[in-house]
Amino acid sequence: MLDLTIIKAITLDLDDTLWPVWPVIEKAEAALDEWLGRHAPMTAALFANPTARHDIREQIVRTRPELRHNLSAIRREAIRLALYRSRENPLLAEEAFEVFFSARHEVTLFDDAMLALEFLSARYPVVALSNGNADIARIGLAPYFRAAISAQAFGVGKPDPRIFHAAAGAVDVQPYNVLHVGDDAALDVLGALNAGMQTAWVNRADHLWSHDAVPHETVTSLTELCDLLRLADPQP
């Protein structure tokens, strides 16, 4: 059970907690493929082969281990390598990546997300905590967050306790005073538990819990979470 009396801050996952991520990634991939088809057709043909696309990404991850948490850099370098292999201009990689990255931020929030952000940010300092490369400013959500910590900027991702501790430190609270909210059982819930935080698992799809350690609370929506937190602060 949550101890509502000690919560002083919220850390909040982004992808699949505030919006479904795979539909937007698929649209961003399509935008990139369309752009490459016009500007680098041989690279577009190479990327049309799923095996070749996977192999290029794996080569970047293998040869550039320092980028393992930097999804943006991995994708940019994969595009650059594909251009090089296709004997097209590698300098197109920056513009091609921006096509993808712009489309990646055209997210569609879950129906409960905006009201939840308004509720949470009015009561607590909220920190975005993500292993992904979404930019809350580009999406237009920055006003609801006191800080944003990403794996690619911090150099370590969830479930490593260090990134959770960094998020708590960003708003000057101790980890045990933080409630972490996210959809991923291992990365979000187990990671936050190991970091000494309280946890709320956002289980929108009615998944079964399969770990020994359990979240302090399980909710099916952010609205349900806000209703719980309202018990600690009954303001409108």
Coordinates of N, CA and C in Angstrom, one line a residue:
M1 N 0.8 -1.2 0.0 CA 0.0 0.0 0.0 C 0.9 1.3 0.0
L2 N 0.4 2.2 -0.7 CA 1.1 3.5 -0.7 C 1.0 4.2 0.6
D3 N 2.1 4.8 1.0 CA 2.1 5.7 2.2 C 2.0 7.1 1.6
L4 N 0.8 7.6 1.5 CA 0.6 8.9 0.9 C 1.2 10.1 1.7
T5 N 1.5 9.9 2.9 CA 1.9 11.0 3.8 C 3.4 11.4 3.5
I6 N 4.2 10.5 2.9 CA 5.6 10.8 2.7 C 5.9 11.2 1.3
I7 N 4.9 11.2 0.4 CA 5.2 11.6 -1.0 C 5.5 13.1 -1.2
K8 N 6.6 13.4 -1.7 CA 7.0 14.8 -1.9 C 7.3 15.1 -3.3
A9 N 7.4 14.1 -4.2 CA 7.7 14.3 -5.6 C 7.2 13.1 -6.4
I10 N 7.0 13.3 -7.7 CA 6.6 12.2 -8.6 C 7.6 12.1 -9.7
T11 N 8.1 10.9 -10.0 CA 8.9 10.7 -11.2 C 8.0 9.9 -12.1
L12 N 8.0 10.3 -13.4 CA 7.0 9.8 -14.3 C 7.6 9.3 -15.6
D13 N 7.4 8.0 -15.9 CA 7.8 7.5 -17.2 C 7.0 8.2 -18.3
L14 N 7.5 8.1 -19.6 CA 6.9 8.8 -20.7 C 6.2 7.8 -21.7
D15 N 7.1 7.1 -22.5 CA 6.6 6.2 -23.5 C 5.7 5.1 -22.8
D16 N 4.5 4.9 -23.4 CA 3.6 3.9 -22.9 C 3.0 4.2 -21.5
T17 N 3.4 5.3 -20.9 CA 2.7 5.8 -19.7 C 1.8 7.0 -20.0
L18 N 2.4 7.9 -20.8 CA 1.6 9.1 -21.2 C 1.0 9.0 -22.6
W19 N 1.7 8.2 -23.4 CA 1.2 8.0 -24.8 C 1.7 6.6 -25.3
P20 N 0.9 6.0 -26.2 CA 1.4 4.7 -26.8 C 2.6 5.0 -27.7
V21 N 3.7 4.3 -27.5 CA 4.9 4.7 -28.2 C 5.0 4.0 -29.6
W22 N 4.6 2.8 -29.8 CA 4.9 2.1 -31.0 C 4.1 2.7 -32.2
P23 N 2.9 3.1 -32.1 CA 2.3 3.8 -33.2 C 3.1 5.0 -33.7
V24 N 3.6 5.8 -32.8 CA 4.3 7.0 -33.2 C 5.7 6.6 -33.8
I25 N 6.3 5.6 -33.3 CA 7.6 5.1 -33.9 C 7.4 4.6 -35.3
E26 N 6.3 3.9 -35.5 CA 6.0 3.4 -36.8 C 5.8 4.5 -37.8
K27 N 5.0 5.6 -37.4 CA 4.8 6.7 -38.3 C 6.1 7.4 -38.5
A28 N 7.0 7.5 -37.5 CA 8.3 8.2 -37.7 C 9.2 7.4 -38.7
E29 N 9.1 6.1 -38.5 CA 9.9 5.2 -39.5 C 9.4 5.4 -40.9
A30 N 8.1 5.5 -41.0 CA 7.5 5.7 -42.4 C 7.9 7.1 -43.0
A31 N 7.9 8.1 -42.1 CA 8.4 9.4 -42.6 C 9.8 9.4 -43.0
L32 N 10.6 8.7 -42.3 CA 12.1 8.6 -42.6 C 12.2 7.8 -44.0
D33 N 11.5 6.7 -44.1 CA 11.5 5.9 -45.3 C 11.1 6.7 -46.5
E34 N 10.1 7.5 -46.4 CA 9.6 8.3 -47.5 C 10.6 9.4 -47.9
W35 N 11.2 10.0 -46.9 CA 12.3 11.0 -47.2 C 13.5 10.4 -47.8
L36 N 13.9 9.2 -47.3 CA 15.0 8.6 -48.0 C 14.7 8.2 -49.4
G37 N 13.5 7.8 -49.6 CA 13.1 7.4 -51.0 C 13.2 8.5 -52.0
R38 N 13.1 9.8 -51.5 CA 13.2 10.9 -52.4 C 14.7 11.4 -52.5
H39 N 15.4 11.3 -51.4 CA 16.7 11.9 -51.3 C 17.9 10.9 -51.4
A40 N 17.6 9.7 -51.0 CA 18.7 8.6 -51.0 C 18.0 7.3 -51.3
P41 N 17.6 7.1 -52.5 CA 16.8 5.9 -52.8 C 17.6 4.6 -52.6
M42 N 18.9 4.5 -52.7 CA 19.6 3.3 -52.5 C 19.6 2.9 -51.0
T43 N 19.7 4.0 -50.2 CA 19.6 3.8 -48.7 C 18.2 3.3 -48.3
A44 N 17.2 3.9 -48.9 CA 15.8 3.5 -48.7 C 15.6 2.1 -49.0
A45 N 16.2 1.6 -50.1 CA 16.1 0.2 -50.5 C 16.8 -0.7 -49.5
L46 N 17.9 -0.3 -49.0 CA 18.7 -1.0 -48.0 C 17.8 -1.1 -46.7
F47 N 17.3 0.0 -46.3 CA 16.5 0.0 -45.0 C 15.2 -0.8 -45.2
A48 N 14.7 -1.0 -46.4 CA 13.5 -1.7 -46.6 C 13.7 -3.2 -46.3
N49 N 14.9 -3.6 -46.2 CA 15.2 -5.0 -45.8 C 15.3 -5.1 -44.3
P50 N 14.4 -5.7 -43.5 CA 14.4 -5.7 -42.1 C 15.7 -6.3 -41.5
T51 N 16.2 -7.3 -42.2 CA 17.5 -7.9 -41.7 C 18.6 -7.0 -41.8
A52 N 18.7 -6.3 -43.0 CA 19.8 -5.3 -43.2 C 19.7 -4.2 -42.2
R53 N 18.5 -3.7 -41.9 CA 18.3 -2.6 -41.0 C 18.7 -3.0 -39.6
H54 N 18.4 -4.3 -39.2 CA 18.7 -4.8 -37.9 C 20.3 -4.9 -37.8
D55 N 20.9 -5.5 -38.8 CA 22.3 -5.7 -38.8 C 23.1 -4.4 -38.7
I56 N 22.6 -3.3 -39.3 CA 23.3 -2.0 -39.3 C 23.2 -1.5 -37.8
R57 N 22.0 -1.6 -37.3 CA 21.8 -1.1 -35.9 C 22.7 -1.9 -34.9
E58 N 22.7 -3.2 -35.1 CA 23.6 -4.0 -34.2 C 25.0 -3.7 -34.3
Q59 N 25.5 -3.3 -35.5 CA 26.9 -3.0 -35.7 C 27.2 -1.7 -35.0
I60 N 26.3 -0.7 -35.0 CA 26.5 0.5 -34.3 C 26.6 0.2 -32.8
V61 N 25.7 -0.5 -32.3 CA 25.6 -0.9 -30.9 C 26.9 -1.6 -30.4
R62 N 27.4 -2.5 -31.3 CA 28.5 -3.3 -31.0 C 29.8 -2.5 -31.1
T63 N 29.9 -1.6 -32.1 CA 31.2 -0.9 -32.3 C 31.2 0.4 -31.5
R64 N 30.1 0.9 -31.1 CA 30.0 2.2 -30.3 C 29.3 1.9 -29.0
P65 N 29.9 1.2 -28.1 CA 29.2 0.8 -26.8 C 28.9 2.1 -26.0
E66 N 29.6 3.1 -26.2 CA 29.4 4.3 -25.4 C 28.0 5.0 -25.8
L67 N 27.4 4.5 -26.9 CA 26.1 5.0 -27.3 C 24.9 4.2 -26.9
R68 N 25.2 3.1 -26.1 CA 24.2 2.1 -25.8 C 22.9 2.7 -25.2
H69 N 23.0 3.8 -24.5 CA 21.8 4.4 -23.9 C 21.3 5.6 -24.7
N70 N 22.0 5.9 -25.8 CA 21.6 7.1 -26.6 C 20.9 6.7 -27.8
L71 N 19.6 6.6 -27.7 CA 18.8 6.1 -28.9 C 18.9 7.0 -30.1
S72 N 19.0 8.3 -29.8 CA 19.1 9.3 -30.9 C 20.4 9.1 -31.7
A73 N 21.5 9.0 -30.9 CA 22.8 8.8 -31.6 C 22.9 7.5 -32.3
I74 N 22.3 6.4 -31.8 CA 22.3 5.1 -32.4 C 21.6 5.2 -33.8
R75 N 20.4 5.8 -33.8 CA 19.7 5.9 -35.0 C 20.4 6.8 -36.0
R76 N 20.9 7.9 -35.6 CA 21.6 8.8 -36.5 C 22.8 8.1 -37.1
E77 N 23.6 7.4 -36.3 CA 24.7 6.7 -36.8 C 24.4 5.5 -37.7
A78 N 23.2 4.9 -37.4 CA 22.8 3.8 -38.3 C 22.4 4.4 -39.7
I79 N 21.7 5.5 -39.7 CA 21.4 6.2 -41.0 C 22.7 6.5 -41.7
R80 N 23.6 7.1 -41.0 CA 24.9 7.5 -41.6 C 25.6 6.2 -42.2
L81 N 25.6 5.1 -41.5 CA 26.3 3.9 -42.0 C 25.5 3.4 -43.2
A82 N 24.2 3.4 -43.2 CA 23.4 2.9 -44.3 C 23.7 3.8 -45.6
L83 N 23.8 5.1 -45.4 CA 24.1 6.0 -46.5 C 25.5 5.6 -47.1
Y84 N 26.5 5.4 -46.2 CA 27.8 5.0 -46.6 C 27.8 3.7 -47.4
R85 N 27.1 2.7 -46.8 CA 27.1 1.4 -47.5 C 26.4 1.5 -48.8
S86 N 25.5 2.4 -49.0 CA 24.7 2.5 -50.2 C 25.4 3.5 -51.2
R87 N 26.6 4.0 -50.8 CA 27.4 4.9 -51.6 C 26.6 6.2 -52.0
E88 N 25.9 6.6 -50.9 CA 25.2 7.9 -51.0 C 25.8 8.8 -50.0
N89 N 25.4 10.1 -50.0 CA 26.1 11.1 -49.2 C 25.8 10.9 -47.7
P90 N 26.8 10.6 -46.9 CA 26.6 10.4 -45.4 C 26.2 11.7 -44.7
L91 N 26.5 12.8 -45.4 CA 26.1 14.1 -44.8 C 24.6 14.3 -44.7
L92 N 23.9 13.5 -45.4 CA 22.4 13.5 -45.3 C 21.9 13.0 -44.0
A93 N 22.7 12.3 -43.2 CA 22.3 11.7 -42.0 C 21.6 12.6 -41.0
E94 N 22.1 13.8 -40.9 CA 21.6 14.8 -39.9 C 20.2 15.2 -40.3
E95 N 20.0 15.5 -41.6 CA 18.6 15.9 -42.0 C 17.7 14.7 -42.0
A96 N 18.1 13.6 -42.4 CA 17.3 12.4 -42.3 C 16.9 12.1 -40.9
F97 N 17.8 12.2 -40.0 CA 17.4 11.9 -38.6 C 16.4 12.9 -38.1
E98 N 16.6 14.2 -38.4 CA 15.6 15.2 -38.0 C 14.2 14.9 -38.5
V99 N 14.1 14.4 -39.7 CA 12.8 14.0 -40.2 C 12.2 12.9 -39.3
F100 N 13.0 11.9 -38.9 CA 12.5 10.9 -38.0 C 12.1 11.5 -36.7
F101 N 13.0 12.3 -36.1 CA 12.9 12.8 -34.8 C 11.7 13.8 -34.6
S102 N 11.5 14.5 -35.7 CA 10.3 15.4 -35.6 C 9.0 14.6 -35.6
A103 N 8.9 13.6 -36.4 CA 7.7 12.8 -36.4 C 7.6 12.0 -35.2
R104 N 8.7 11.6 -34.5 CA 8.7 10.8 -33.3 C 8.0 11.6 -32.2
H105 N 8.0 12.9 -32.3 CA 7.3 13.8 -31.2 C 5.9 14.1 -31.5
E106 N 5.3 13.6 -32.6 CA 3.9 13.8 -32.9 C 3.1 12.7 -32.2
V107 N 3.1 12.8 -30.9 CA 2.5 11.7 -30.1 C 1.0 12.0 -29.9
T108 N 0.3 11.0 -29.6 CA -1.1 11.1 -29.2 C -1.3 10.7 -27.8
L109 N -1.5 11.6 -26.9 CA -1.6 11.2 -25.5 C -2.8 10.3 -25.2
F110 N -2.6 9.4 -24.2 CA -3.7 8.7 -23.6 C -4.8 9.7 -23.2
D111 N -6.0 9.3 -23.2 CA -7.1 10.2 -22.8 C -7.0 10.8 -21.4
D112 N -6.4 10.1 -20.5 CA -6.3 10.5 -19.1 C -5.0 11.3 -18.9
A113 N -4.1 11.5 -19.8 CA -2.8 12.0 -19.5 C -2.8 13.5 -19.2
M114 N -3.4 14.3 -20.0 CA -3.4 15.7 -19.7 C -4.0 16.1 -18.4
L115 N -5.1 15.6 -18.1 CA -5.7 15.9 -16.8 C -4.9 15.4 -15.6
A116 N -4.2 14.3 -15.8 CA -3.3 13.8 -14.8 C -2.1 14.7 -14.6
L117 N -1.5 15.1 -15.7 CA -0.4 16.0 -15.6 C -0.8 17.3 -14.9
E118 N -2.0 17.8 -15.2 CA -2.4 19.1 -14.5 C -2.6 18.8 -13.0
F119 N -3.2 17.7 -12.7 CA -3.4 17.3 -11.3 C -2.1 17.2 -10.6
L120 N -1.2 16.3 -11.1 CA 0.1 16.0 -10.4 C 1.0 17.2 -10.3
S121 N 1.1 18.0 -11.4 CA 2.0 19.1 -11.3 C 1.5 20.3 -10.4
A122 N 0.3 20.3 -10.2 CA -0.3 21.3 -9.2 C 0.0 21.0 -7.8
R123 N 0.4 19.7 -7.5 CA 0.5 19.2 -6.2 C 2.0 18.8 -5.8
Y124 N 2.7 18.4 -6.8 CA 4.1 17.9 -6.6 C 5.0 18.4 -7.7
P125 N 6.3 18.4 -7.3 CA 7.3 18.6 -8.4 C 7.3 17.2 -9.2
V126 N 7.2 17.3 -10.5 CA 7.1 16.1 -11.3 C 8.4 16.1 -12.2
V127 N 9.0 14.9 -12.3 CA 10.3 14.7 -13.0 C 10.0 13.7 -14.1
A128 N 10.3 14.0 -15.4 CA 10.2 13.0 -16.4 C 11.4 12.1 -16.3
L129 N 11.2 10.8 -16.4 CA 12.3 9.8 -16.2 C 12.1 8.7 -17.3
S130 N 13.0 8.7 -18.3 CA 12.7 7.9 -19.4 C 14.0 7.3 -20.0
N131 N 13.9 6.1 -20.5 CA 15.0 5.5 -21.2 C 14.9 5.9 -22.7
G132 N 13.9 6.5 -23.1 CA 13.7 6.9 -24.5 C 14.3 8.2 -24.8
N133 N 14.0 8.7 -26.0 CA 14.6 10.0 -26.5 C 13.5 11.0 -26.7
A134 N 12.3 10.9 -26.1 CA 11.3 11.9 -26.3 C 11.7 13.2 -25.5
D135 N 11.5 14.3 -26.1 CA 11.8 15.6 -25.6 C 10.4 16.3 -25.2
I136 N 10.2 16.4 -23.9 CA 8.9 17.0 -23.4 C 8.7 18.4 -23.9
A137 N 9.8 19.1 -24.1 CA 9.6 20.5 -24.7 C 9.1 20.5 -26.1
R138 N 9.6 19.6 -26.9 CA 9.1 19.5 -28.3 C 7.7 19.0 -28.4
I139 N 7.3 18.2 -27.4 CA 5.9 17.7 -27.4 C 5.0 18.8 -26.8
G140 N 5.5 19.7 -26.1 CA 4.7 20.8 -25.5 C 4.3 20.5 -24.1
L141 N 5.0 19.6 -23.4 CA 4.6 19.2 -22.0 C 5.5 19.7 -21.0
A142 N 6.5 20.5 -21.3 CA 7.5 21.0 -20.4 C 7.0 21.7 -19.2
P143 N 5.9 22.5 -19.4 CA 5.4 23.3 -18.2 C 4.9 22.4 -17.1
Y144 N 4.6 21.1 -17.3 CA 4.1 20.3 -16.3 C 5.3 19.6 -15.5
F145 N 6.5 19.8 -15.9 CA 7.6 19.0 -15.3 C 8.6 20.0 -14.7
R146 N 9.1 19.7 -13.5 CA 10.2 20.5 -12.9 C 11.5 20.1 -13.5
A147 N 11.7 18.9 -14.0 CA 13.0 18.5 -14.6 C 12.7 17.2 -15.5
A148 N 13.7 16.9 -16.3 CA 13.6 15.7 -17.1 C 15.0 15.0 -17.1
I149 N 14.9 13.7 -16.8 CA 16.2 12.9 -16.8 C 16.0 11.8 -17.8
S150 N 16.9 11.7 -18.8 CA 16.8 10.6 -19.8 C 18.1 9.8 -19.7
A151 N 17.9 8.5 -20.1 CA 19.1 7.6 -20.1 C 20.2 8.2 -21.0
Q152 N 19.8 8.7 -22.2 CA 20.8 9.1 -23.2 C 21.5 10.4 -22.7
A153 N 20.9 11.2 -21.9 CA 21.6 12.4 -21.3 C 22.4 12.0 -20.1
F154 N 21.9 11.1 -19.3 CA 22.5 10.7 -18.0 C 23.6 9.7 -18.2
G155 N 23.4 8.8 -19.2 CA 24.4 7.8 -19.5 C 24.2 6.5 -18.8
V156 N 23.1 6.4 -18.1 CA 22.6 5.2 -17.4 C 21.1 5.1 -17.5
G157 N 20.6 4.0 -17.7 CA 19.1 3.9 -17.9 C 18.5 3.1 -16.8
K158 N 17.2 3.2 -16.7 CA 16.4 2.3 -15.8 C 16.6 0.8 -16.2
P159 N 16.8 -0.1 -15.3 CA 16.4 0.0 -13.9 C 17.6 0.3 -12.9
D160 N 18.7 0.9 -13.4 CA 19.8 1.2 -12.6 C 19.3 2.3 -11.5
P161 N 19.6 2.0 -10.2 CA 19.2 2.9 -9.2 C 19.7 4.3 -9.4
R162 N 20.9 4.5 -10.0 CA 21.5 5.8 -10.1 C 20.6 6.8 -10.9
I163 N 19.9 6.3 -11.9 CA 19.1 7.3 -12.6 C 17.9 7.7 -11.8
F164 N 17.3 6.8 -11.0 CA 16.2 7.2 -10.1 C 16.7 8.1 -9.0
H165 N 17.9 7.9 -8.5 CA 18.4 8.8 -7.5 C 18.7 10.2 -8.1
A166 N 19.2 10.2 -9.3 CA 19.4 11.5 -10.0 C 18.1 12.3 -10.2
A167 N 17.0 11.5 -10.5 CA 15.7 12.2 -10.6 C 15.2 12.8 -9.3
A168 N 15.4 12.0 -8.2 CA 15.1 12.6 -6.9 C 15.9 13.8 -6.5
G169 N 17.2 13.7 -6.9 CA 18.1 14.8 -6.6 C 17.7 16.1 -7.4
A170 N 17.1 15.9 -8.6 CA 16.8 17.0 -9.4 C 15.8 17.9 -8.7
V171 N 15.0 17.4 -7.8 CA 14.0 18.2 -7.1 C 14.3 18.2 -5.6
D172 N 15.5 17.8 -5.2 CA 16.0 18.0 -3.8 C 15.1 17.2 -2.8
V173 N 14.8 16.0 -3.2 CA 14.1 15.1 -2.2 C 14.8 13.8 -2.1
Q174 N 14.6 13.1 -1.0 CA 15.2 11.7 -0.8 C 14.3 10.7 -1.6
P175 N 15.0 9.6 -2.1 CA 14.3 8.6 -2.9 C 13.0 8.1 -2.2
Y176 N 13.0 7.9 -0.9 CA 11.9 7.3 -0.2 C 10.7 8.3 -0.2
N177 N 10.9 9.6 -0.5 CA 9.9 10.5 -0.6 C 9.3 10.7 -2.0
V178 N 9.8 9.8 -2.9 CA 9.3 9.9 -4.3 C 8.4 8.7 -4.7
L179 N 7.4 9.0 -5.4 CA 6.5 8.0 -6.0 C 6.9 7.9 -7.5
H180 N 7.4 6.8 -7.9 CA 7.7 6.6 -9.4 C 6.5 5.9 -10.0
V181 N 6.1 6.5 -11.2 CA 4.9 6.0 -11.9 C 5.3 5.6 -13.3
G182 N 5.0 4.3 -13.7 CA 5.4 3.8 -15.0 C 4.7 2.6 -15.4
D183 N 4.9 2.2 -16.6 CA 4.1 1.0 -17.2 C 5.0 -0.3 -17.2
D184 N 6.3 -0.2 -17.1 CA 7.2 -1.3 -17.3 C 7.5 -2.0 -16.0
A185 N 7.1 -3.2 -15.9 CA 7.2 -3.9 -14.6 C 8.7 -4.0 -14.1
A186 N 9.6 -4.3 -15.0 CA 11.0 -4.4 -14.7 C 11.7 -3.1 -14.6
L187 N 11.6 -2.3 -15.7 CA 12.4 -1.1 -15.7 C 11.8 -0.1 -14.7
D188 N 10.5 0.1 -14.6 CA 9.9 1.1 -13.8 C 9.7 0.6 -12.4
V189 N 9.0 -0.4 -12.2 CA 8.6 -0.8 -10.8 C 9.8 -1.4 -10.1
L190 N 10.4 -2.5 -10.6 CA 11.5 -3.1 -9.9 C 12.7 -2.1 -9.8
G191 N 12.9 -1.3 -10.8 CA 14.0 -0.3 -10.7 C 13.8 0.7 -9.6
A192 N 12.5 1.2 -9.5 CA 12.2 2.2 -8.5 C 12.2 1.5 -7.1
L193 N 11.7 0.3 -7.0 CA 11.8 -0.4 -5.7 C 13.2 -0.5 -5.2
N194 N 14.1 -1.0 -6.1 CA 15.5 -1.1 -5.8 C 16.2 0.2 -5.4
A195 N 15.6 1.3 -5.9 CA 16.2 2.6 -5.6 C 15.6 3.2 -4.3
G196 N 14.7 2.5 -3.7 CA 14.1 2.9 -2.4 C 12.9 3.8 -2.6
M197 N 12.3 3.8 -3.7 CA 11.1 4.6 -4.0 C 9.8 3.8 -3.8
Q198 N 8.7 4.5 -3.6 CA 7.4 3.9 -3.7 C 7.1 3.9 -5.2
T199 N 6.2 2.9 -5.6 CA 6.0 2.7 -7.0 C 4.5 2.5 -7.3
A200 N 4.1 3.1 -8.4 CA 2.7 2.8 -8.9 C 2.9 2.2 -10.3
W201 N 2.4 1.0 -10.5 CA 2.4 0.4 -11.8 C 1.2 0.7 -12.6
V202 N 1.4 1.4 -13.8 CA 0.2 1.7 -14.7 C 0.0 0.5 -15.6
N203 N -0.9 -0.3 -15.3 CA -1.2 -1.5 -16.0 C -2.4 -1.4 -16.9
R204 N -2.3 -0.7 -18.0 CA -3.5 -0.4 -18.8 C -4.0 -1.6 -19.5
A205 N -3.2 -2.6 -19.8 CA -3.6 -3.8 -20.6 C -3.9 -5.0 -19.8
D206 N -4.0 -4.9 -18.5 CA -4.3 -6.0 -17.6 C -3.3 -7.2 -17.7
H207 N -2.0 -6.8 -17.7 CA -1.0 -7.8 -17.7 C -0.9 -8.5 -16.3
L208 N -0.4 -9.7 -16.3 CA -0.2 -10.4 -15.0 C 1.1 -10.0 -14.4
W209 N 1.2 -9.8 -13.1 CA 2.4 -9.5 -12.4 C 3.2 -10.8 -12.2
S210 N 4.5 -10.9 -12.6 CA 5.2 -12.1 -12.5 C 6.5 -12.0 -11.7
H211 N 6.6 -11.0 -10.8 CA 7.9 -10.9 -10.0 C 7.5 -11.1 -8.6
D212 N 8.6 -11.4 -7.8 CA 8.4 -11.6 -6.3 C 8.1 -10.2 -5.6
A213 N 8.9 -9.2 -5.9 CA 8.6 -7.9 -5.4 C 7.4 -7.3 -6.1
V214 N 6.6 -6.6 -5.4 CA 5.4 -6.1 -5.9 C 5.3 -4.5 -5.8
P215 N 4.6 -3.9 -6.7 CA 4.4 -2.4 -6.6 C 3.6 -2.0 -5.4
H216 N 3.8 -0.8 -4.9 CA 3.0 -0.4 -3.8 C 1.5 -0.2 -4.2
E217 N 1.3 0.1 -5.5 CA 0.0 0.3 -6.0 C 0.0 -0.1 -7.5
T218 N -1.1 -0.7 -7.9 CA -1.4 -1.0 -9.3 C -2.6 -0.3 -9.8
V219 N -2.5 0.5 -10.9 CA -3.7 1.2 -11.4 C -3.8 0.9 -12.9
T220 N -5.1 1.0 -13.3 CA -5.3 0.8 -14.7 C -5.3 2.1 -15.6
S221 N -5.2 3.2 -14.9 CA -5.2 4.5 -15.6 C -4.5 5.5 -14.7
L222 N -4.1 6.6 -15.3 CA -3.6 7.7 -14.5 C -4.7 8.4 -13.7
T223 N -5.9 8.3 -14.2 CA -7.1 8.9 -13.5 C -7.2 8.2 -12.1
E224 N -7.1 6.9 -12.2 CA -7.2 6.1 -10.9 C -6.1 6.5 -10.0
L225 N -4.9 6.7 -10.5 CA -3.8 7.1 -9.6 C -4.1 8.5 -9.0
C226 N -4.6 9.4 -9.8 CA -4.9 10.7 -9.2 C -6.0 10.7 -8.1
D227 N -6.9 9.8 -8.3 CA -8.0 9.6 -7.3 C -7.4 9.1 -6.0
L228 N -6.4 8.2 -6.1 CA -5.7 7.8 -4.9 C -4.9 8.9 -4.2
L229 N -4.2 9.7 -5.0 CA -3.4 10.7 -4.4 C -4.3 11.9 -3.8
R230 N -5.5 12.0 -4.4 CA -6.4 13.0 -3.9 C -6.7 12.8 -2.4
L231 N -6.6 11.5 -2.0 CA -6.9 11.2 -0.5 C -5.9 11.9 0.4
A232 N -4.7 12.2 -0.1 CA -3.7 12.8 0.7 C -3.8 14.3 0.6
D233 N -4.5 14.8 -0.4 CA -4.6 16.3 -0.6 C -5.9 16.6 -1.3
P234 N -7.0 16.7 -0.5 CA -8.3 16.8 -1.1 C -8.7 18.1 -1.7
Q235 N -7.7 18.9 -2.2 CA -8.1 20.2 -2.8 C -8.7 19.8 -4.2
P236 N -9.5 20.7 -4.8 CA -10.2 20.4 -6.0 C -9.2 20.1 -7.1

